[in-house]
Coordinates of C-alpha atoms in Angstrom, one line a residue:
X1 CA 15.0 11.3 -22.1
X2 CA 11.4 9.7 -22.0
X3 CA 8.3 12.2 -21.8
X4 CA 5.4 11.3 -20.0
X5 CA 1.6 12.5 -18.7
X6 CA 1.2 11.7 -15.2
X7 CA -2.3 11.8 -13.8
X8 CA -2.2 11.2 -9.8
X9 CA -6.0 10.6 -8.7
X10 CA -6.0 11.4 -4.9
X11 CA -3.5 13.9 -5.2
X12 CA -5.0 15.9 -2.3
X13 CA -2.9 13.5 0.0
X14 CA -0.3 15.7 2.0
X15 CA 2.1 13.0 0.2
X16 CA 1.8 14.3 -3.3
X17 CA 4.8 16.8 -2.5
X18 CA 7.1 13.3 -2.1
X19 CA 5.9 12.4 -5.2
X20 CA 6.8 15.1 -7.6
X21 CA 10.2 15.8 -5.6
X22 CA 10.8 12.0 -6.8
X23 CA 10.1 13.5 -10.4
X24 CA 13.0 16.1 -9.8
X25 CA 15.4 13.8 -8.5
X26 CA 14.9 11.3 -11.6
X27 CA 14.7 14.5 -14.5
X28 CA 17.5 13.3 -16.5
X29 CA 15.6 10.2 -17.6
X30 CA 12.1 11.4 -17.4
X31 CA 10.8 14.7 -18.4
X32 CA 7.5 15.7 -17.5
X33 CA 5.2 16.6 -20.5
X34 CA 2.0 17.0 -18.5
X35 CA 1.0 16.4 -14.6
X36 CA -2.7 16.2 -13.5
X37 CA -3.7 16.8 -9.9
X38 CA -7.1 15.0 -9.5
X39 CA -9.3 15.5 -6.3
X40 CA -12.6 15.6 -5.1
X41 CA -11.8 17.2 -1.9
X42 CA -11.0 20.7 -3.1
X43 CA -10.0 22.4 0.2
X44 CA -6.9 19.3 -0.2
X45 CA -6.9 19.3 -3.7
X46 CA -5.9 23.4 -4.2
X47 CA -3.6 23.8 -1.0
X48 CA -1.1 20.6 -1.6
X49 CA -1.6 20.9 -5.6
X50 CA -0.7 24.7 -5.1
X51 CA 2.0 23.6 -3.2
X52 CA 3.5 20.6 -6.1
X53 CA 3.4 23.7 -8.7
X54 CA 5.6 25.9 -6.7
X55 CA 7.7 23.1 -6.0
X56 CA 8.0 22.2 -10.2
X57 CA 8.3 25.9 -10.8
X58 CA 10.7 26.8 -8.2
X59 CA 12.9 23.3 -9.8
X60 CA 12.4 25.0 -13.6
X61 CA 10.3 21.8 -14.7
X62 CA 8.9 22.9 -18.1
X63 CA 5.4 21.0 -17.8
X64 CA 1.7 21.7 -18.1
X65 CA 0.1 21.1 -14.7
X66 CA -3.8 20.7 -14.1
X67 CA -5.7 21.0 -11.1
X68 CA -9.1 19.2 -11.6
X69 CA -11.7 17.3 -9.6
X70 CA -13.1 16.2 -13.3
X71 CA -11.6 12.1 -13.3
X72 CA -12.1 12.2 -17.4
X73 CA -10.1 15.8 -17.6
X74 CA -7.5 14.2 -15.6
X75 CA -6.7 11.2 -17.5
X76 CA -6.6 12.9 -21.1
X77 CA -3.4 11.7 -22.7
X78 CA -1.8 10.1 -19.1
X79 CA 0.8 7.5 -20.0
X80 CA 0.8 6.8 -16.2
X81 CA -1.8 7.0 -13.9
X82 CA -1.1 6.9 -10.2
X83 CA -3.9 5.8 -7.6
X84 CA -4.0 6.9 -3.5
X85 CA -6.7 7.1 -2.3
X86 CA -8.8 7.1 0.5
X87 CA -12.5 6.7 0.7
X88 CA -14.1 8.3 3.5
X89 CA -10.6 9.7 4.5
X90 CA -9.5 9.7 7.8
X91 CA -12.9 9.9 9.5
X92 CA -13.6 6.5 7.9
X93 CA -10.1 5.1 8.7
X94 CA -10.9 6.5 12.6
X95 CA -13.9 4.0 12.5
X96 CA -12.2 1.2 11.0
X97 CA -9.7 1.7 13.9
X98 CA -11.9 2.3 16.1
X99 CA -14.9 -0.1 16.3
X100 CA -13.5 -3.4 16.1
X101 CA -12.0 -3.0 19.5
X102 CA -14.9 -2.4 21.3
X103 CA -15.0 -6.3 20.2
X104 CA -11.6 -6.9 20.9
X105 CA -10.6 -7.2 17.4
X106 CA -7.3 -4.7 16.4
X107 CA -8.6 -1.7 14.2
X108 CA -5.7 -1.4 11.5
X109 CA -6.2 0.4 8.2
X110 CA -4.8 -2.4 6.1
X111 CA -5.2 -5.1 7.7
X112 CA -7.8 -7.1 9.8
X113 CA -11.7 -6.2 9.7
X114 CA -10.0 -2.8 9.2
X115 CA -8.1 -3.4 5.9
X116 CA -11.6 -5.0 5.2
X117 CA -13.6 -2.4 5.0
X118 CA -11.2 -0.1 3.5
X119 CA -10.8 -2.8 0.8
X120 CA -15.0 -2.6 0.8
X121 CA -15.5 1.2 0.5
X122 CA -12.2 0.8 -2.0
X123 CA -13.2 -1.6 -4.4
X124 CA -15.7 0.5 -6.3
X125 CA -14.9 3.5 -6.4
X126 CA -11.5 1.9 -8.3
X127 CA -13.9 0.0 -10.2
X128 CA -14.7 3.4 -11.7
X129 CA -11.6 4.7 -12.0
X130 CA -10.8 1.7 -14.1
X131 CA -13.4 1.9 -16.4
X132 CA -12.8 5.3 -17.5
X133 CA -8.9 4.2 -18.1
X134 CA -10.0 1.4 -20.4
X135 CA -12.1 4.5 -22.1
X136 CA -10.0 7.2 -22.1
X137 CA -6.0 6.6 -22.3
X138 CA -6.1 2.8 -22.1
X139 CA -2.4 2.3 -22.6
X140 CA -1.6 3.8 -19.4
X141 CA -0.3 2.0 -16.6
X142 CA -2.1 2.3 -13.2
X143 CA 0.2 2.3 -10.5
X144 CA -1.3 1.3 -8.0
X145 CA -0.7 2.8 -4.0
X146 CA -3.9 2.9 -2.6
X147 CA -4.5 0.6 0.3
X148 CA -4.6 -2.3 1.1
X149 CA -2.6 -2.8 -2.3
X150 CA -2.3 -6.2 -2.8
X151 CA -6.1 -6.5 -2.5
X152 CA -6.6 -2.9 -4.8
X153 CA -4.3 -4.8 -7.3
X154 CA -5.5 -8.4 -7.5
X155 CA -8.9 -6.5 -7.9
X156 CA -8.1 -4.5 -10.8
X157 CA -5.5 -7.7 -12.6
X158 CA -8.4 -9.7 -12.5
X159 CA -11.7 -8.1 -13.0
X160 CA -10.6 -5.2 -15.5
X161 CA -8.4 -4.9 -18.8
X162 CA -6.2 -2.2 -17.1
X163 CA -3.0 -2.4 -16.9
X164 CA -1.6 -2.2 -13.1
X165 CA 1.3 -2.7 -10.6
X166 CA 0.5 -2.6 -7.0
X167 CA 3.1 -0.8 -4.8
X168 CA 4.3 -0.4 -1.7
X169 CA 7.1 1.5 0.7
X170 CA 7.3 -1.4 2.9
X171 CA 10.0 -3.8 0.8
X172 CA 12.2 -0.5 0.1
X173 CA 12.6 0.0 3.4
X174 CA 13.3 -3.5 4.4
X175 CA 16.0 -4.1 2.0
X176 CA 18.1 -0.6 2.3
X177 CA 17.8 -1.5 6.7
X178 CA 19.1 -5.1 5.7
X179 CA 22.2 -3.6 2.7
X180 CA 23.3 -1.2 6.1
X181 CA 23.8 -4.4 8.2
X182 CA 25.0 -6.9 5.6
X183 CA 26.8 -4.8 2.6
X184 CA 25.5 -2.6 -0.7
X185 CA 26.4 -6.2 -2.6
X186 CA 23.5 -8.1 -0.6
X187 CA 21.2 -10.9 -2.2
X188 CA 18.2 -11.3 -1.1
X189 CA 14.7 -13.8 -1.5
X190 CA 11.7 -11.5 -0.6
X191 CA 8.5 -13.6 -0.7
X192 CA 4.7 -12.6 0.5
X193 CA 1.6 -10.4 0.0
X194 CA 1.6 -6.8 0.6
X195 CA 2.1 -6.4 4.7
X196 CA 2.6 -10.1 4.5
X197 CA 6.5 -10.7 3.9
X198 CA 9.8 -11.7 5.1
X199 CA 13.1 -12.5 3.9
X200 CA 13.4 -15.9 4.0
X201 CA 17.0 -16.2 2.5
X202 CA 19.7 -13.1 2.8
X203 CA 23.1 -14.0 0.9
X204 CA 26.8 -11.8 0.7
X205 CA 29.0 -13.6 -2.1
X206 CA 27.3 -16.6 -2.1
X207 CA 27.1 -16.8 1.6
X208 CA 23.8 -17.3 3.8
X209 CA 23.3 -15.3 6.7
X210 CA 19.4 -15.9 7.6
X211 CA 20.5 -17.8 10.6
X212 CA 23.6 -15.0 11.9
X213 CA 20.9 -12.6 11.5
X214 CA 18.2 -14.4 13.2
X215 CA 20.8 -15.3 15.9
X216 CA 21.7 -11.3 16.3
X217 CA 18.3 -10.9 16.9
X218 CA 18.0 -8.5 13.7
X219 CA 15.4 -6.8 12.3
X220 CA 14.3 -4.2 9.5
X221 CA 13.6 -0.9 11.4
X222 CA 9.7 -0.5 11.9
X223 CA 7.9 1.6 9.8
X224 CA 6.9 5.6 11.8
X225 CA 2.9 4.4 11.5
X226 CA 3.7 1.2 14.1
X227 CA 4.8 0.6 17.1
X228 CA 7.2 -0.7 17.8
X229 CA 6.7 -4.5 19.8
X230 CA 9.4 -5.7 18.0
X231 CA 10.0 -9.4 17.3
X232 CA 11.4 -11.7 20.1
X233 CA 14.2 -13.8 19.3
X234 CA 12.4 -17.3 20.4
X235 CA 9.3 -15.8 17.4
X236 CA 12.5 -15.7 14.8
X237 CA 14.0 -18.7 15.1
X238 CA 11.0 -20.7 15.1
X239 CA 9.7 -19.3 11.8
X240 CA 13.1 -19.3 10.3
X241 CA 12.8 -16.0 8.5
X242 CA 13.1 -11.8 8.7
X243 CA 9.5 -10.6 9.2
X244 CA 8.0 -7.4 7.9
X245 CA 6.8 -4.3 10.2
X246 CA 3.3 -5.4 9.5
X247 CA 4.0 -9.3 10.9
X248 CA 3.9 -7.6 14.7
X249 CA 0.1 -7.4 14.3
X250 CA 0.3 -11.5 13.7
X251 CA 2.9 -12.4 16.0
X252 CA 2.6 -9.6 19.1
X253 CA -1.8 -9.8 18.8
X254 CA -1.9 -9.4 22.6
X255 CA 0.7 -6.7 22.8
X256 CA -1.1 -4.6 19.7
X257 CA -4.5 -5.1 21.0
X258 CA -3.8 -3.9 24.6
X259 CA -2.0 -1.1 23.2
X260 CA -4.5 0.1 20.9
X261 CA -7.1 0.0 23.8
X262 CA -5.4 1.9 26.2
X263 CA -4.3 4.8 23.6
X264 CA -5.4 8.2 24.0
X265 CA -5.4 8.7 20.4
X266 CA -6.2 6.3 17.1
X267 CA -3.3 6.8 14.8
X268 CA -6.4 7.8 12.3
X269 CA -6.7 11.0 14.9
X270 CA -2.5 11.3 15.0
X271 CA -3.1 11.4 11.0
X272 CA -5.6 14.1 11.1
X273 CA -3.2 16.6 13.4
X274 CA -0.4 15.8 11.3
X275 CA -2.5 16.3 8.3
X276 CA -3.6 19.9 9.3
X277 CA 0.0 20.7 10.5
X278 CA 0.8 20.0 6.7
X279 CA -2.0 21.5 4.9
X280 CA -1.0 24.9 7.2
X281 CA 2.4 24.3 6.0
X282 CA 1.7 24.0 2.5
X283 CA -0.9 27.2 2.2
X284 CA 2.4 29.1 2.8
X285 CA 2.9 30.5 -0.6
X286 CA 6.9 30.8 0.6
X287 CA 6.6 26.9 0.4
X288 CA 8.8 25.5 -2.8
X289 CA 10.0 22.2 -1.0
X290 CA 8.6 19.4 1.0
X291 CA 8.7 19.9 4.9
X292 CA 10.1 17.2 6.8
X293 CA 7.5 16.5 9.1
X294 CA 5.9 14.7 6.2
X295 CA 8.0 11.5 6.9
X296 CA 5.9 11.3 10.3
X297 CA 3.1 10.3 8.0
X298 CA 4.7 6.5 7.3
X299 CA 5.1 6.9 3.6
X300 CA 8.8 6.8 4.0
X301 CA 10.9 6.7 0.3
X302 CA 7.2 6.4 -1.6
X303 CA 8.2 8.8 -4.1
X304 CA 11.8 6.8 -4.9
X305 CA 9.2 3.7 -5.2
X306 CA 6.8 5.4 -7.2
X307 CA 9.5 7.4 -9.7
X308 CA 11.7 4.3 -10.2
X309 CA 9.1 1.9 -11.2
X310 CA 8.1 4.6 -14.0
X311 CA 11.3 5.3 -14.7
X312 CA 12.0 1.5 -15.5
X313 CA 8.4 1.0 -17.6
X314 CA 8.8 4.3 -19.3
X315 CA 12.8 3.8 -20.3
X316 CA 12.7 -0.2 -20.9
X317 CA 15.5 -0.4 -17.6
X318 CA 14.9 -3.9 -17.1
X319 CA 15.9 -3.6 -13.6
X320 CA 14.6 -5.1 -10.3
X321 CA 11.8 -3.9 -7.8
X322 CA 9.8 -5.2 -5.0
X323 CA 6.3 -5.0 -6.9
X324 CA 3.2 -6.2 -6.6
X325 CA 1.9 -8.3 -9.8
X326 CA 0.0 -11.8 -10.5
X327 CA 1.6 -14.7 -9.2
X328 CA 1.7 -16.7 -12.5
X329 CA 4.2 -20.2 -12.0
X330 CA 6.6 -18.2 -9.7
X331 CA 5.0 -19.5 -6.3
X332 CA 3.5 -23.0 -7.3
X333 CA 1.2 -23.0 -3.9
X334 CA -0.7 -20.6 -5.0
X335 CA -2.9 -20.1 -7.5
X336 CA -1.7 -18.0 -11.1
X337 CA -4.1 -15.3 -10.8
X338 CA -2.8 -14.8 -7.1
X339 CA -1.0 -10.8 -6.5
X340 CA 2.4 -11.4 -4.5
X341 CA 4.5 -9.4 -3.6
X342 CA 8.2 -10.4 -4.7
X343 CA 11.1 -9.0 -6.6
X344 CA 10.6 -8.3 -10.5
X345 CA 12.2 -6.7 -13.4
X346 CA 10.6 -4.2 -14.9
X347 CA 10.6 -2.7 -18.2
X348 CA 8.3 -1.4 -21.2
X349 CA 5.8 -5.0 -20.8
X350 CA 6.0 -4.1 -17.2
X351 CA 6.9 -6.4 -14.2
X352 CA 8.1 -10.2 -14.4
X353 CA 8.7 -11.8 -11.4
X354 CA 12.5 -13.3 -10.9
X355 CA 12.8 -17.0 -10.3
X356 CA 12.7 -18.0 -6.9
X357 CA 13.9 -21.0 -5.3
X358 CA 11.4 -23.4 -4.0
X359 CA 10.2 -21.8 -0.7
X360 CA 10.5 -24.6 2.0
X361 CA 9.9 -22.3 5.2
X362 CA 6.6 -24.1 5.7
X363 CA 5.2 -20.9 8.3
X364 CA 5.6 -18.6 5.5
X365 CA 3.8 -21.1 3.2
X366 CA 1.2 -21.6 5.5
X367 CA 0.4 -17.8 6.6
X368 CA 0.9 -17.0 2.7
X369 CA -1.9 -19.7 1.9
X370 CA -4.2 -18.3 4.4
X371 CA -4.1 -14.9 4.1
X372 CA -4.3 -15.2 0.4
X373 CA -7.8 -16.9 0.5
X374 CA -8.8 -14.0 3.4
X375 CA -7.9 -12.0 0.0
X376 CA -9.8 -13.8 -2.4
X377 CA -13.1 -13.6 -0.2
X378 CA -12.4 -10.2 0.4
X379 CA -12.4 -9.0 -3.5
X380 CA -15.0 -11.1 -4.2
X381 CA -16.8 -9.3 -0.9
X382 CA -16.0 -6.0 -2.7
X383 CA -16.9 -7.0 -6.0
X384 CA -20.5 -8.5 -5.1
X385 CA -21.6 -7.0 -1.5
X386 CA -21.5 -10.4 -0.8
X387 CA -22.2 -11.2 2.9
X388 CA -21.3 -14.5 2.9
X389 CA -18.1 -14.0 1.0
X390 CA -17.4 -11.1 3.5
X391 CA -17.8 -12.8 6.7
X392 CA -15.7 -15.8 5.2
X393 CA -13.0 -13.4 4.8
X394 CA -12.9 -12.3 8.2
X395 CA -13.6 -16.0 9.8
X396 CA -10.2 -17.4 7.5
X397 CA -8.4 -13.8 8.3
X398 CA -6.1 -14.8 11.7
X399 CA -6.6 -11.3 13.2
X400 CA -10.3 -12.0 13.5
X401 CA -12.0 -15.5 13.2
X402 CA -14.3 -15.5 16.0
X403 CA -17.9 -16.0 14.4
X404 CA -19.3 -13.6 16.6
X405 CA -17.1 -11.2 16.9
X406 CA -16.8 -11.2 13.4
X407 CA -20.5 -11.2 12.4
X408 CA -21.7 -8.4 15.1
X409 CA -18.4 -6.3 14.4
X410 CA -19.2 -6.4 10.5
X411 CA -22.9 -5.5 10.9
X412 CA -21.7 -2.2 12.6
X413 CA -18.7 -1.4 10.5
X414 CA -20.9 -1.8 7.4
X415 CA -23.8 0.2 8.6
X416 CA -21.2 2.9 9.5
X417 CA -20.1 2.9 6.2
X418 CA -23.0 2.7 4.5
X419 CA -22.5 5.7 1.9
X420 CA -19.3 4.2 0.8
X421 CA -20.9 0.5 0.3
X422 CA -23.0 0.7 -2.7
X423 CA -22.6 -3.1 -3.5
X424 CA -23.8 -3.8 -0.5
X425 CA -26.7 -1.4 -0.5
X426 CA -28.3 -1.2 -3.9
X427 CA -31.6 -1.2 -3.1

């Protein structure tokens, strides 16, 4: 049995519960050693920390915990070092929501000029975060959760010695809605960037199904924090694969827009009532398990996501996850240093992406390719406080491109979040 120091940073997030019930479920192959719960926000940090003790007392876990808003106290001696975060919280995710639709742009906290900005107010504070990894326990591996992740982790693969693997609950979900359909035995090819993906091949015994699926009509069920447009059957056929939740934001624009418009509440403000619900919940000293309204929040199976790709670094597993990692020769139309998202085995040297087939679906080629470079603007955006780089990102980005809209939509997002834009403001 493998013992590890886990240092979560953000571990006021109602989801930390999730997280060390994945620890319980997998304590025959890991035992914790020591957990650190990292926060600024100490209100969050005590109540939901509180609440993960109880829980790994009330379980009999033998392990030191820590409750700290001190990043260097927290990353003594971590072999692992999880990141979710959220800068500005859900006031700032409100206003990323929010403001682009007064210029009929969607508001979206990962993707779109919403993603954007979170990316912006994002990139530096993990800029710190990194540095004092490379200082303190520079072995560890950062695993990454913090939105939007693919962007989080092709900033920290390529502009810091740290080693990282960007996850996400979104290919988990997909694949265990496909296995109920097709059969446990399923094969699968899962190609894109994070809330970018489809299957563009699904196999039983050396069989293809793509096109019986595509002709049912089928679908992955939509994750709880969407809703649910769903894909017609004319949009499936024509791009020949099985989209992702987040794909209704590309392919039902009209649909999410008018929808978002016409709500009576952001789903930033739906976050912030189920968020107090929780934090009520968990200040019940009673309180030694996770309460279900948690799965309301979207991060469905994120702790069997989070557990098992320790697990499989920390015990050499070599087995296969839906990770996020650099791009290297597997996808020869874009460029090495590229994050994807795609299936890898993992073990002790972390994740290697399994061969895939040459992708000839030229729609997912196409929207890979152009998202990617939205992506590569947008770190270097975040990196600099470049304007020019930023508006390029949101003029290439498909949920945006409109010059105006972009340029007078950015000027007001990034003077509304001014005190989480240093790069942008250092005079």
């Amino acid at each position: 049995m493998k013992e590890i120091t886990v240092a979560v940073i953000g571990s006021g997030s109602t989801y930390c519960p999730e997280l060390v019930d994945g620890f319980l479920k997998a304590q025959d192959s890991l035992k914790l050693k020591k957990i650190s719960f990292m926060d600024i926000d100490d209100r969050k940090r005590n109540i939901v920390g509180g609440l993960c003790c109880r829980i790994l007392e009330k379980a009999g876990i033998d392990c030191e915990t820590l409750l700290t808003d001190d990043l260097d106290e927290a990353l003594q001696g971590a072999d692992f070092v999880v990141t979710q975060i959220r800068v500005g919280k859900l006031p700032a995710r409100y206003l990323d929501e929010t403001i682009p639709l007064k210029y009929d742009l969607i508001g979206q906290e990962t993707t779109g000029i919403g993603g954007f900005f979170k990316a912006m107010r994002t990139i530096p504070v993990m800029k710190n975060i990194c540095e004092r990894i490379e200082a303190i326990c520079p072995d560890a591996w950062l695993i990454n959760f913090t939105n939007p992740s693919g962007i989080i982790t092709d900033f920290v693969l390529n502009h810091t010695n740290v080693k990282c693997i960007g996850l996400c609950n979104v290919p988990i979900d997909m694949i265990d809605d496909t296995k109920e359909d097709v059969g446990e035995d399923m094969e699968y090819t899962y190609v894109g960037l994070n809330h970018l993906s489809w299957f563009t091949s699904v196999r039983l015994h050396g069989e293809e199904l793509i096109d019986k699926l595509i002709g049912e009509g089928f679908t992955p069920k939509v994750m709880a924090n969407i809703k649910d447009d769903g894909f017609s059957l004319e949009t499936l056929k024509a791009i020949r694969a099985i989209p992702s939740s987040y794909l209704q934001y590309y392919y039902c624009r009209a649909a999410k827009l008018d929808y978002l418009k016409k709500a009576e509440k952001s789903r930033a403000q739906v976050c912030m009532e189920i968020e107090e619900q929780l934090l009520e919940m968990y200040s019940d000293v009673n309180l030694y398990v996770k309460p279900a309204l948690l799965d309301k929040r979207g991060g469905h199976k994120y702790s069997l996501v989070a557990v098992s790709l320790i697990d499989a670094i920390a015990n050499d597993k070599q087995n296969v996850q839906v990770v996020n990692v650099k791009n290297g020769d597997t996808l020869p139309f874009l460029e090495p240093d590229d994050v994807i998202e795609v299936a890898c085995v993992i073990g002790k040297d972390g994740a290697k992406p399994v061969e895939i087939a040459p992708i000839d679906n030229r729609h997912v080629v196409a929207m890979m390719q152009t998202v990617k470079q939205y992506e590569r603007y947008t770190v270097e955006a975040g990196v600099n406080g470049d304007d020019t780089a930023a508006l390029n990102a949101l003029l290439v980005h498909p949920l945006v491109g409109d010059w105006e809209k972009a340029q007078r939509c950015f000027e007001e997002m990034k003077e509304a979040h001014k005190a989480f834009l240093p790069q942008f403001f250092k005079d």
